[in-house]
XYZ file of C-alpha atoms in Angstrom:
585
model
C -1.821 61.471 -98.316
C -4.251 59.957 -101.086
C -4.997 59.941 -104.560
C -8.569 61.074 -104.927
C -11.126 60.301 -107.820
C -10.257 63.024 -109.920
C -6.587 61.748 -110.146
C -5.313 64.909 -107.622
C -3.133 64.472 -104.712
C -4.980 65.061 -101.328
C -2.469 65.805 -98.109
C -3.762 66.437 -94.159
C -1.709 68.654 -92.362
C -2.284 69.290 -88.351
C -2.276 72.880 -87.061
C 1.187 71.898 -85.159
C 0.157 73.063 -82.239
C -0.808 76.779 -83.177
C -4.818 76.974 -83.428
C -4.428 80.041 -85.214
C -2.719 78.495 -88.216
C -6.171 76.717 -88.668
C -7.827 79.262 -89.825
C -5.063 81.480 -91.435
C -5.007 80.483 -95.493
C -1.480 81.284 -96.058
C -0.223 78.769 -94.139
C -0.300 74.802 -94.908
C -1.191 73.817 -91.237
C -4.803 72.765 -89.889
C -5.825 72.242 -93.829
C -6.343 69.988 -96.066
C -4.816 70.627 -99.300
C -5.034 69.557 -103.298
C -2.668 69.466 -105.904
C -1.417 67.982 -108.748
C 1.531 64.854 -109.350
C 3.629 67.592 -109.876
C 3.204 69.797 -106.684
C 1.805 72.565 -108.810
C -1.655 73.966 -108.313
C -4.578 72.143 -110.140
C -7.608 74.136 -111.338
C -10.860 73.760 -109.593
C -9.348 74.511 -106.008
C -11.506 76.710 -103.670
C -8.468 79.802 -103.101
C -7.028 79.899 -106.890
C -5.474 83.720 -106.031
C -3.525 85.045 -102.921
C -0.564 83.480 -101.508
C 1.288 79.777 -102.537
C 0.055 78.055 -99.838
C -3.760 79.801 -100.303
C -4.192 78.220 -103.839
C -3.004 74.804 -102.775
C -6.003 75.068 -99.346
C -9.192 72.790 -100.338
C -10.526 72.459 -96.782
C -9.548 74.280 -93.646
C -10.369 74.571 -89.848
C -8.859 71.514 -88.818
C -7.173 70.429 -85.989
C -5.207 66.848 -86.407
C -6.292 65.404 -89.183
C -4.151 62.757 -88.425
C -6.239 60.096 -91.352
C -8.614 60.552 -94.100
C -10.100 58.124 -96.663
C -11.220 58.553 -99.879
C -14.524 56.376 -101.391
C -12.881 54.432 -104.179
C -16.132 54.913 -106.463
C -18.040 58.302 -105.540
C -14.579 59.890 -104.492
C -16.190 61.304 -101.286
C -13.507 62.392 -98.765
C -13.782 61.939 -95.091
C -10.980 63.455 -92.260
C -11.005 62.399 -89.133
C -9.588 64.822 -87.199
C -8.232 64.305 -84.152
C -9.780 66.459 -81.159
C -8.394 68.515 -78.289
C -11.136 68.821 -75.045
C -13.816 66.639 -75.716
C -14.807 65.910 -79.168
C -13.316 63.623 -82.032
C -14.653 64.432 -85.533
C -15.201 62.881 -88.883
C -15.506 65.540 -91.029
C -16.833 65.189 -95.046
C -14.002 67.334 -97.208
C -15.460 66.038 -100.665
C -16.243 69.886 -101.494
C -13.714 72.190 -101.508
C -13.836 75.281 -99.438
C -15.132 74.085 -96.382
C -14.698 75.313 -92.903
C -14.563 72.903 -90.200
C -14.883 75.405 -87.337
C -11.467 75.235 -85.338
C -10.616 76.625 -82.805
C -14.013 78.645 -82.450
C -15.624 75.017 -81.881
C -15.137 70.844 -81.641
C -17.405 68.812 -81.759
C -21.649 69.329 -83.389
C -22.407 73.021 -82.855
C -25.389 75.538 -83.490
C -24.750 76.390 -87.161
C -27.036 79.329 -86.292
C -23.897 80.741 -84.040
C -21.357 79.722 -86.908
C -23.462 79.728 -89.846
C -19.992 79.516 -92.265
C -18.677 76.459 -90.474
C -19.393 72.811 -91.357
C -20.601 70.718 -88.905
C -18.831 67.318 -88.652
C -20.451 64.070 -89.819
C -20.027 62.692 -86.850
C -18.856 63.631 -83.269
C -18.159 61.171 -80.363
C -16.790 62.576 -76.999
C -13.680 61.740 -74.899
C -14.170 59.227 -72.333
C -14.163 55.184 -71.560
C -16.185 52.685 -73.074
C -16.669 51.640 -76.875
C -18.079 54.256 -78.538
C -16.385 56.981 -76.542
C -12.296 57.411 -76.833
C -9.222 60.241 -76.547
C -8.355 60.030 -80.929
C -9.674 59.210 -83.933
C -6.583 57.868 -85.402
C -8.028 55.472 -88.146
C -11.211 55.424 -91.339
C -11.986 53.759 -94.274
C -14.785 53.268 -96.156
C -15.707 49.621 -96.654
C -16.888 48.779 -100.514
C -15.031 46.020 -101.563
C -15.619 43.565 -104.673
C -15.660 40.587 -103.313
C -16.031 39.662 -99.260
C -17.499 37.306 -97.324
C -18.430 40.229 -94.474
C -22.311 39.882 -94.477
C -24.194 42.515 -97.209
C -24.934 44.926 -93.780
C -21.309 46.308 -93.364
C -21.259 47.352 -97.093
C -20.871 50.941 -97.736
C -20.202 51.520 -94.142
C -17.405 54.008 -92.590
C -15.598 52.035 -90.567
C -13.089 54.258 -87.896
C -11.232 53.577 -84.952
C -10.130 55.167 -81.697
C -6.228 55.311 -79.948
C -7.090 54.475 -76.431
C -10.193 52.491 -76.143
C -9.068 49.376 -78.442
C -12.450 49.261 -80.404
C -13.497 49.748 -84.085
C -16.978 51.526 -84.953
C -18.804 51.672 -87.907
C -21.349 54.932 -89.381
C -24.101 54.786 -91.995
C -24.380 57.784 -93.749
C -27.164 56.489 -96.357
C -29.334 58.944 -94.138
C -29.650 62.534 -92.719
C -27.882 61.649 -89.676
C -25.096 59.531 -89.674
C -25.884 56.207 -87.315
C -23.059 54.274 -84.946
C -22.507 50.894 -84.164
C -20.186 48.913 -82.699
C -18.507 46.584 -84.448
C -14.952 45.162 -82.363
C -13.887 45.408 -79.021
C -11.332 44.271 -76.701
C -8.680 44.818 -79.722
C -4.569 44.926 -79.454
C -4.675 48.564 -78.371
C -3.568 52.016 -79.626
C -5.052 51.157 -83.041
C -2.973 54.114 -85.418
C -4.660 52.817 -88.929
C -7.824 51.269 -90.674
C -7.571 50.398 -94.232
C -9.825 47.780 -96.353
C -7.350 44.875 -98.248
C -8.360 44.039 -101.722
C -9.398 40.652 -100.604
C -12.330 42.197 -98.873
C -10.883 42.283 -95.151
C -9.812 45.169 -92.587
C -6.513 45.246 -91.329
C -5.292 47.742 -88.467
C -1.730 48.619 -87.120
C -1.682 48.457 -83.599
C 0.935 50.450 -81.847
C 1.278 48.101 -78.504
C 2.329 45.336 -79.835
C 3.833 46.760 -82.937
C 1.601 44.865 -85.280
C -0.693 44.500 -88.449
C -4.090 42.652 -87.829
C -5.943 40.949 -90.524
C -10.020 41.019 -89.495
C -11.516 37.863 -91.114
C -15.243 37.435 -90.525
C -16.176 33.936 -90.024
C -19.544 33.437 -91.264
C -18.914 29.332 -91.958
C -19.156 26.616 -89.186
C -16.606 24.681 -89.483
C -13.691 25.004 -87.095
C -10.679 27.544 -88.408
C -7.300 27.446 -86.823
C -6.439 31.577 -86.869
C -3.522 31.406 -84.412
C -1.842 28.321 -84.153
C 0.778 27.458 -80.612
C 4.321 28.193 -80.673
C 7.853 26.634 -80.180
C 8.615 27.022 -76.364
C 12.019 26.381 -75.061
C 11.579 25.972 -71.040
C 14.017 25.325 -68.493
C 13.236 22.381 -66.283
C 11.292 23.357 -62.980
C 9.403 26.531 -64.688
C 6.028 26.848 -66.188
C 4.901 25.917 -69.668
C 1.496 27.107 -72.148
C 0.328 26.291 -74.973
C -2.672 28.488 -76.741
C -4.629 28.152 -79.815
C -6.793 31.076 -81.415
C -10.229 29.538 -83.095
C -12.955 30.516 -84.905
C -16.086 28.291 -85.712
C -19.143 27.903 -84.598
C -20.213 27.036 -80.790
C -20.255 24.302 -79.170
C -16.512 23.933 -80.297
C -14.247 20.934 -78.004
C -10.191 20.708 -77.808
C -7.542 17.926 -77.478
C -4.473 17.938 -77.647
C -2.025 15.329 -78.682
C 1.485 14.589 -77.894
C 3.622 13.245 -80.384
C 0.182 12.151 -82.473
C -1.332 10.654 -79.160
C -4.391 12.035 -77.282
C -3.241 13.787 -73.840
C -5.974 12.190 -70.880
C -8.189 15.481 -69.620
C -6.479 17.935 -72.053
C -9.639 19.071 -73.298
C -9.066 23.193 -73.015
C -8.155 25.837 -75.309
C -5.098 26.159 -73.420
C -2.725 23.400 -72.369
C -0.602 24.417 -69.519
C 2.265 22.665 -67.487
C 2.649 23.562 -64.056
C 6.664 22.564 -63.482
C 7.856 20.978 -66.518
C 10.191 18.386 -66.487
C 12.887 16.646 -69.233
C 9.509 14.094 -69.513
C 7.857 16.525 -71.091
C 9.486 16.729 -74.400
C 7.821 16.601 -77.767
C 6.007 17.932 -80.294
C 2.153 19.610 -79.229
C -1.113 20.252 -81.192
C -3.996 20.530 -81.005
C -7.412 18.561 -82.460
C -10.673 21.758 -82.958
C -13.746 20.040 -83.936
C -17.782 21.062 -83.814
C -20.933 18.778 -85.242
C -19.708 20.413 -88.461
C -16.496 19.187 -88.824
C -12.494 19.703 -86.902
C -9.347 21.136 -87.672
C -5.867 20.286 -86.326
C -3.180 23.030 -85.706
C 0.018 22.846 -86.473
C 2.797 20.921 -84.490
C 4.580 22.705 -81.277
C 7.873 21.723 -80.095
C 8.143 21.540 -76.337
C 12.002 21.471 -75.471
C 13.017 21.146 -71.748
C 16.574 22.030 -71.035
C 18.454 21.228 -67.505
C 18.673 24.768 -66.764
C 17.867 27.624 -64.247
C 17.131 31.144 -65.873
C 19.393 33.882 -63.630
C 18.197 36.112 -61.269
C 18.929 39.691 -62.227
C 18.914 42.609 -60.081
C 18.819 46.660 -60.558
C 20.993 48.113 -57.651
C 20.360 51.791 -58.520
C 18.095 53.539 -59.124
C 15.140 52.308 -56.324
C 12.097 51.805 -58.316
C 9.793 54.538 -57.639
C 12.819 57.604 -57.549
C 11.699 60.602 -58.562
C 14.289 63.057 -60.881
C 14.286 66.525 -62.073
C 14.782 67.000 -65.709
C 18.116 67.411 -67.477
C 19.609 65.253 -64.472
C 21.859 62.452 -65.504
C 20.519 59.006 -63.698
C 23.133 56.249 -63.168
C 21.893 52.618 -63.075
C 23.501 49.356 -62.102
C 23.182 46.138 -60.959
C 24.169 42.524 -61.649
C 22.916 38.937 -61.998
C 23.598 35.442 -60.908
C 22.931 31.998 -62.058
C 22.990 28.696 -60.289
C 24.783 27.074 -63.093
C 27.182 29.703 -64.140
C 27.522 31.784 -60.818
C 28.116 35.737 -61.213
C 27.666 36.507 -64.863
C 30.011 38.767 -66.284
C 28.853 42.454 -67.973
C 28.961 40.309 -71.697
C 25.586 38.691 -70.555
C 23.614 41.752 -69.619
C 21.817 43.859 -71.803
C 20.105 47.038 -70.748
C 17.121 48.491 -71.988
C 15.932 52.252 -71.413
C 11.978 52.779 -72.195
C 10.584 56.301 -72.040
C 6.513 55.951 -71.383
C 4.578 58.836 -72.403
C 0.629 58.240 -71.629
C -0.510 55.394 -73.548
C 2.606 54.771 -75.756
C 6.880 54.429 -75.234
C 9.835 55.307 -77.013
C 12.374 52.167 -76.650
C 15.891 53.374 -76.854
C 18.352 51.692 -78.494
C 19.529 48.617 -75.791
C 22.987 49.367 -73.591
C 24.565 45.982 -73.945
C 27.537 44.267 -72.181
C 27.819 46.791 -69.073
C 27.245 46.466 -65.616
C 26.249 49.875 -64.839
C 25.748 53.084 -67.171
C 23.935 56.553 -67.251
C 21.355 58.328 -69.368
C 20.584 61.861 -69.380
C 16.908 62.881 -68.819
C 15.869 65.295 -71.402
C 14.844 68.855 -70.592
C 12.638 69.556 -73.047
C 10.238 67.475 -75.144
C 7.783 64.878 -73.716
C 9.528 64.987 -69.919
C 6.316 65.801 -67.908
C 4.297 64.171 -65.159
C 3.077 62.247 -67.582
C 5.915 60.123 -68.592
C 8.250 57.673 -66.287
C 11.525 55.956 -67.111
C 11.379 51.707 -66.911
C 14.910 50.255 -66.471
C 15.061 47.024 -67.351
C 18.019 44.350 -67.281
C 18.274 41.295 -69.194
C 20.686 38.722 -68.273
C 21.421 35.488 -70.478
C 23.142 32.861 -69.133
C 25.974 30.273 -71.230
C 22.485 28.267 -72.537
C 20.591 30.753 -73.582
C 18.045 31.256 -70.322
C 17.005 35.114 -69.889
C 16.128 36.912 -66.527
C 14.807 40.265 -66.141
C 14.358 42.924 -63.179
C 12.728 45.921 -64.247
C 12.869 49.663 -61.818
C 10.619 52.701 -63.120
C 11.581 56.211 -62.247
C 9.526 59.532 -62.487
C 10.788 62.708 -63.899
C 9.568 66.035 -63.259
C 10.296 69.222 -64.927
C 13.082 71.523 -63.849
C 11.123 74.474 -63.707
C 9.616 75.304 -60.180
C 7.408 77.286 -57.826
C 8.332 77.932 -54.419
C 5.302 77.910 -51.866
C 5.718 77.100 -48.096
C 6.905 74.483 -45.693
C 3.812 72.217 -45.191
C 3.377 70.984 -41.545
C 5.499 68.433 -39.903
C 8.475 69.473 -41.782
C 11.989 70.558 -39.888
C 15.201 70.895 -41.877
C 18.634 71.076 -40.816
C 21.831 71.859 -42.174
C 25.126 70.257 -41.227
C 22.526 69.378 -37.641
C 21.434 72.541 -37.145
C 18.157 73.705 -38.045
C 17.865 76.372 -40.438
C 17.559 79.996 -39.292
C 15.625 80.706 -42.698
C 13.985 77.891 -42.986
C 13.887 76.524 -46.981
C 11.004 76.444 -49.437
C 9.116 73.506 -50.641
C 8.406 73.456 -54.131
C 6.093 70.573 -54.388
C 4.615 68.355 -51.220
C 2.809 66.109 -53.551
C 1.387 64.114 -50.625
C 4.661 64.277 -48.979
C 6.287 61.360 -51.752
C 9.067 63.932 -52.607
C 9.750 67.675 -51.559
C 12.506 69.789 -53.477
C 13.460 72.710 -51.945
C 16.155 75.518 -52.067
C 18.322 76.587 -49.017
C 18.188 80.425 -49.185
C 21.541 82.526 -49.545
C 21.603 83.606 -45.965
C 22.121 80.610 -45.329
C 26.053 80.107 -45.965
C 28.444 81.034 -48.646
C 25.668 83.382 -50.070
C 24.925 80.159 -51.936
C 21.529 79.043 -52.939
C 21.772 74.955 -52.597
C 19.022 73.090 -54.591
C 18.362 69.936 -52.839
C 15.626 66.858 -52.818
C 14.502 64.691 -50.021
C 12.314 61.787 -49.849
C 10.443 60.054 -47.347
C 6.643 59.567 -46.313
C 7.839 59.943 -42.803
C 11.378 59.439 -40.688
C 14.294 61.222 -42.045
C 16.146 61.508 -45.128
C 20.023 62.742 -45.843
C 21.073 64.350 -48.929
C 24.869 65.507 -49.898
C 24.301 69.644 -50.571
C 27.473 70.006 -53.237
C 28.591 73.834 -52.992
C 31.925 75.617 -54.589
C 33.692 75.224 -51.662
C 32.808 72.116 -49.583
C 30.274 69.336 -48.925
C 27.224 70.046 -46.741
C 24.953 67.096 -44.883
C 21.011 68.469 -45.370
C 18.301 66.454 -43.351
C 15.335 66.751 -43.817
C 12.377 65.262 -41.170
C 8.918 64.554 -41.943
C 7.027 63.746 -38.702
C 3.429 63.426 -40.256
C 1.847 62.944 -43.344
C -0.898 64.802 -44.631
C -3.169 64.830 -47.425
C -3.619 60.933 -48.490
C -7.074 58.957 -49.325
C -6.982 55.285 -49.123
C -9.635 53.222 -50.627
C -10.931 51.916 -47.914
C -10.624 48.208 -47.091
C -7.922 46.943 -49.725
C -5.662 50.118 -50.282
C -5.347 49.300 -54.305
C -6.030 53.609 -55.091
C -5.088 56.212 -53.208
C -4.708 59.785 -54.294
C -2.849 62.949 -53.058
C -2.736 65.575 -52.073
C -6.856 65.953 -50.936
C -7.683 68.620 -50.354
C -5.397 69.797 -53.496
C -4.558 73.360 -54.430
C -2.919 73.166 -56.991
C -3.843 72.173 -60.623
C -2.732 68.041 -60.151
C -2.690 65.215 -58.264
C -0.743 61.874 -57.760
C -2.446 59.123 -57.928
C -1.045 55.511 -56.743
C -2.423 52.846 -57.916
C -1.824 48.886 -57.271
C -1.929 46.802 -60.073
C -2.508 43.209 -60.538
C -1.754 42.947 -64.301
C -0.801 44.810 -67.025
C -3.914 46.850 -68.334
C -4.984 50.460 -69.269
C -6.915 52.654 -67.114
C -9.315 55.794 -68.058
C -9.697 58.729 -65.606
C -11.761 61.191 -65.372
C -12.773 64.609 -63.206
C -16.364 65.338 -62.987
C -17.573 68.342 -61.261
C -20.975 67.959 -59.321
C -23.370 67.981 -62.766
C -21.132 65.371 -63.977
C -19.561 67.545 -66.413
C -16.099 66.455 -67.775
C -13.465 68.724 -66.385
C -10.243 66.316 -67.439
C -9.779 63.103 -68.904
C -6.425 60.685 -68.940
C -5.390 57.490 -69.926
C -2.725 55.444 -68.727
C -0.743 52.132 -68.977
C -0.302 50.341 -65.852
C 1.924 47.270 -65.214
C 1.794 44.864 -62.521
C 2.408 46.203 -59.005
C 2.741 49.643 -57.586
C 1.966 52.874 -60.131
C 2.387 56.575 -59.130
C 1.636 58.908 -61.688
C 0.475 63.027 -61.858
C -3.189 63.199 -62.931
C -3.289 66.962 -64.590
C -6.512 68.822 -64.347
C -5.999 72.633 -64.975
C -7.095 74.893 -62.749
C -10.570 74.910 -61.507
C -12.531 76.822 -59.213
C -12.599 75.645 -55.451
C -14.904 72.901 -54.350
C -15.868 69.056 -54.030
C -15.447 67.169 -57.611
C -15.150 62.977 -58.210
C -12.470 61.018 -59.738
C -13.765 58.423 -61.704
C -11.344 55.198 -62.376
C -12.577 52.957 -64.860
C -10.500 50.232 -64.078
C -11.143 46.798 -66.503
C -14.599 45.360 -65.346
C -15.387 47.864 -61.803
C -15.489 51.987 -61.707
C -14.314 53.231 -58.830
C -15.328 56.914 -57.488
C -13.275 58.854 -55.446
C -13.710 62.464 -53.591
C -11.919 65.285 -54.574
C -11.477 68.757 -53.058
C -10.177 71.185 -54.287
C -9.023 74.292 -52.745
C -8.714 77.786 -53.811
């Protein structure tokens, strides 16, 4: 919501995930609507007869307009609204009555086909890169009083993107609006742009649950912007120091110890291999240039004769795959060398719920040594998400240690097919006379099945199995006793290694179905953008995701497409990687 020029009250609502709402007037959703302090209907709007919500409408045909800004001297209004296939829009709302177009289109179209929609101001596709992005989540138009940003960003609209961790500017003093990049490499999933009245941009960024200031440094002389912390560090682990700079190049470092220049620490960054009760004291840091130096503030280094614990998850295995609405039961324990076997008091567990490029954190689970949660059955529980268990153990001084699990749901709501190759069930040791159904092979990771009634008790068991090959038990629970299903996988079918370091794989391949898993070895944290091209190059589906260090499985969803050969493109930090795709009918 914003106050406009003309002292109205401006409000963006999203088509909640109806497009037809968009374009029906007697409804609030996919519009953007005007009215007075009151509530009441102010005159001047585009619909003044017809239905409540009609007369309240000043621009409709929107998707998400999840922001909008408002130019705080010619009033002009621009939405950026949010995008569903391949387009994100900024859309200029500053007359009323205007019809952006959706559902019938996204994105710059022939105004010859839709000659009463409004073509946006500016369009940029999905995809990776700066420039290119999933949402439009953030605008404003920069025209401060005073800033020291150089004259050339003046009147500019500056807008960011969710996934892609860049901001972008337009300038509209022309026909055709013109891009140009302005930041990359931001704290990611950027949700709002907004100018500060002392001539700076600030942004919320959702991954680290923070607001940024964006100073533009247009002097020489060295300027401490982030100066090194307080570290407490148990004797025997590692120990850095960092310092955030701006100045002009060629800029040198030293750092001090208690006042005193350290010998060779000459880096931005001063780093301790295995610290010891020596290394005490208080840490900064001397910035200078031919112009001049700054010093940063002091850090205290304190050692302490201590060994952080070792925690450990017990259950569930990272990796497990569960169907949705099951409960999951977790436990586990931790030890330290000075206090042995900690008791529940000192653990603390934490349940995050990843969806895409974002998590829910729920509320910790503290002084327990094992616990359940309940995976939901509706809302975000899709391919798409995963469950990280994480334990925290402190220890009588204060040390913390961590293990961390992730589990997969997957929705409760199946498709039987047939038993792929390879696989033999048995029930109780014998094999099944009717043998069961396989819901999903998904390169033989995890099959769920169903034991048919015939089979005993006029019963039908549900059970899971997992294994890439050997054999794997589960307990079959039925009204009147306990069966022993086992299941054997003697091949496995469907996989595609990367050749020569076996970091990506995906499966099933040849796939016919409308998804795929792909597993993915990661040696940091970092985000990674994938996308399905057919043979043209033409963008079929596009995902990104958050990997963390280590092993990643995860569905990539692509709809379903006609039979043949298609690429998945990974970009993956600094390298693409292409990989085949078939796709059967």
């Amino acid at each position: 919501m914003h106050f406009g020029k003309d002292g109205k009250l401006y409000i963006a609502v999203g088509e909640n995930a109806n497009t037809a709402h968009a374009q029906n007037l007697d409804t609030y959703h996919g519009k953007l609507l005007r009215v007075n302090k009151d509530g009441s209907v102010p005159e001047g709007n585009p619909f003044p007869t017809g239905s409540e919500q009609r007369k309240r409408v000043w621009a409709y045909g929107l998707r998400n307009p999840y922001t909008f800004a408002v130019h705080p001297e010619t009033g002009r209004i621009l939405v950026n609204d949010v995008g569903q296939v391949t387009w994100e829009e900024i859309n200029d709302a500053t007359t009323g009555g205007r019809n952006f177009g959706w559902p019938a289109t996204e994105g710059v179209f022939n105004q010859t086909t839709f000659p009463n929609f409004t073509n946006p101001v500016y369009a940029y596709p999905h995809g990776g890169g700066d420039g290119n992005g999933c949402a439009i989540t953030g605008g404003t138009f920069f025209n401060p009083v005073t800033s020291n940003y150089p004259s050339s960003y003046f009147g500019k609209y500056f807008f960011q993107d969710l996934c892609n961790s860049w901001i972008n500017t337009i300038d509209l003093s022309g026909s055709n609006a013109v891009r140009a990049s302005f930041a990359t490499s931001l704290n990611g999933n950027g949700l709002s742009l907004t100018m500060g009245i002392d001539g700076n941009l600030y942004y919320l960024s959702r991954s680290t649950g923070s607001l940024y200031k964006i100073i533009y440094n247009n002097t020489t002389v060295p300027f401490i912007s982030n100066h090194p912390d307080d570290l407490v560090i148990a004797e025997g682990q590692s120990a850095t120091f960092t310092v955030g700079v701006l100045g002009s190049v060629p800029l040198s470092y030293q750092w001090q110890k208690n006042s005193s220049n350290i010998p060779g620490a000459t880096a931005p960054t001063l780093i301790f291999p295995t610290i010891t009760p020596a290394d005490n004291g208080n840490y900064r840091v001397l910035v200078s240039n031919p112009l001049g130096n700054a010093i940063s503030n002091a850090a205290t280094l304190s050692v302490i004769s201590n060994v952080k614990p070792v925690a450990e998850i017990s259950t569930p295995v990272a990796g497990s795959m569960y169907v949705a609405g099951t409960t999951i039961n977790f436990s586990g324990g931790a030890t330290d060398t000075e206090d042995g076997p900690l008791p529940a008091s000192a653990l603390s567990w934490a349940i995050n719920f990843h969806h895409d490029t974002h998590k829910h954190d729920e509320p910790p689970i503290n002084g327990v040594s094992s616990g359940s949660f309940q995976i939901p059955n509706e809302g975000e529980t899709s391919d798409n998400v995963w469950y990280r268990i994480v334990l925290t153990a402190t220890d009588s001084k204060g040390m913390t240690g961590k293990d961390s699990v992730d589990i997969n749901p997957r929705k409760s709501t199946f498709t039987f097919g047939t038993n792929p190759p390879g696989l033999q069930i048995s029930l109780d040791g014998q094999p099944l006379q009717t043998p069961a159904s396989v819901v999903s092979v998904e390169g033989m990771i995890r099959t769920i099945g169903v034991i048919t009634p015939q089979v005993k008790d006029e019963v039908i068991h549900i059970f899971e199995s997992w294994s890439n090959e050997g054999t794997a038990t589960q307990m079959v629970v039925t009204p009147t006793d306990d069966l022993s299903l086992t299941a054997q996988f003697s091949i496995v079918v469907g996989t595609e290694v990367n050749e020569g370091n076996e970091l990506i794989s995906i499966f099933p391949n040849p796939s016919n179905s409308d998804h795929i898993m792909v597993r993915i070895i990661s040696p940091r944290d970092q985000y990674i953008q994938l996308r399905m091209v057919d043979l043209l190059s033409r963008n079929i589906s596009s995902h990104q995701k958050e990997l963390h260090i280590g092993e990643n499985n995860f569905s990539f969803y692509f709809g379903r497409v006609r039979g043949g050969i298609y690429s998945l493109i990974l970009e993956l930090g600094d390298k693409t990687i292409s990989k085949r795709l078939v796709v059967s009918d």
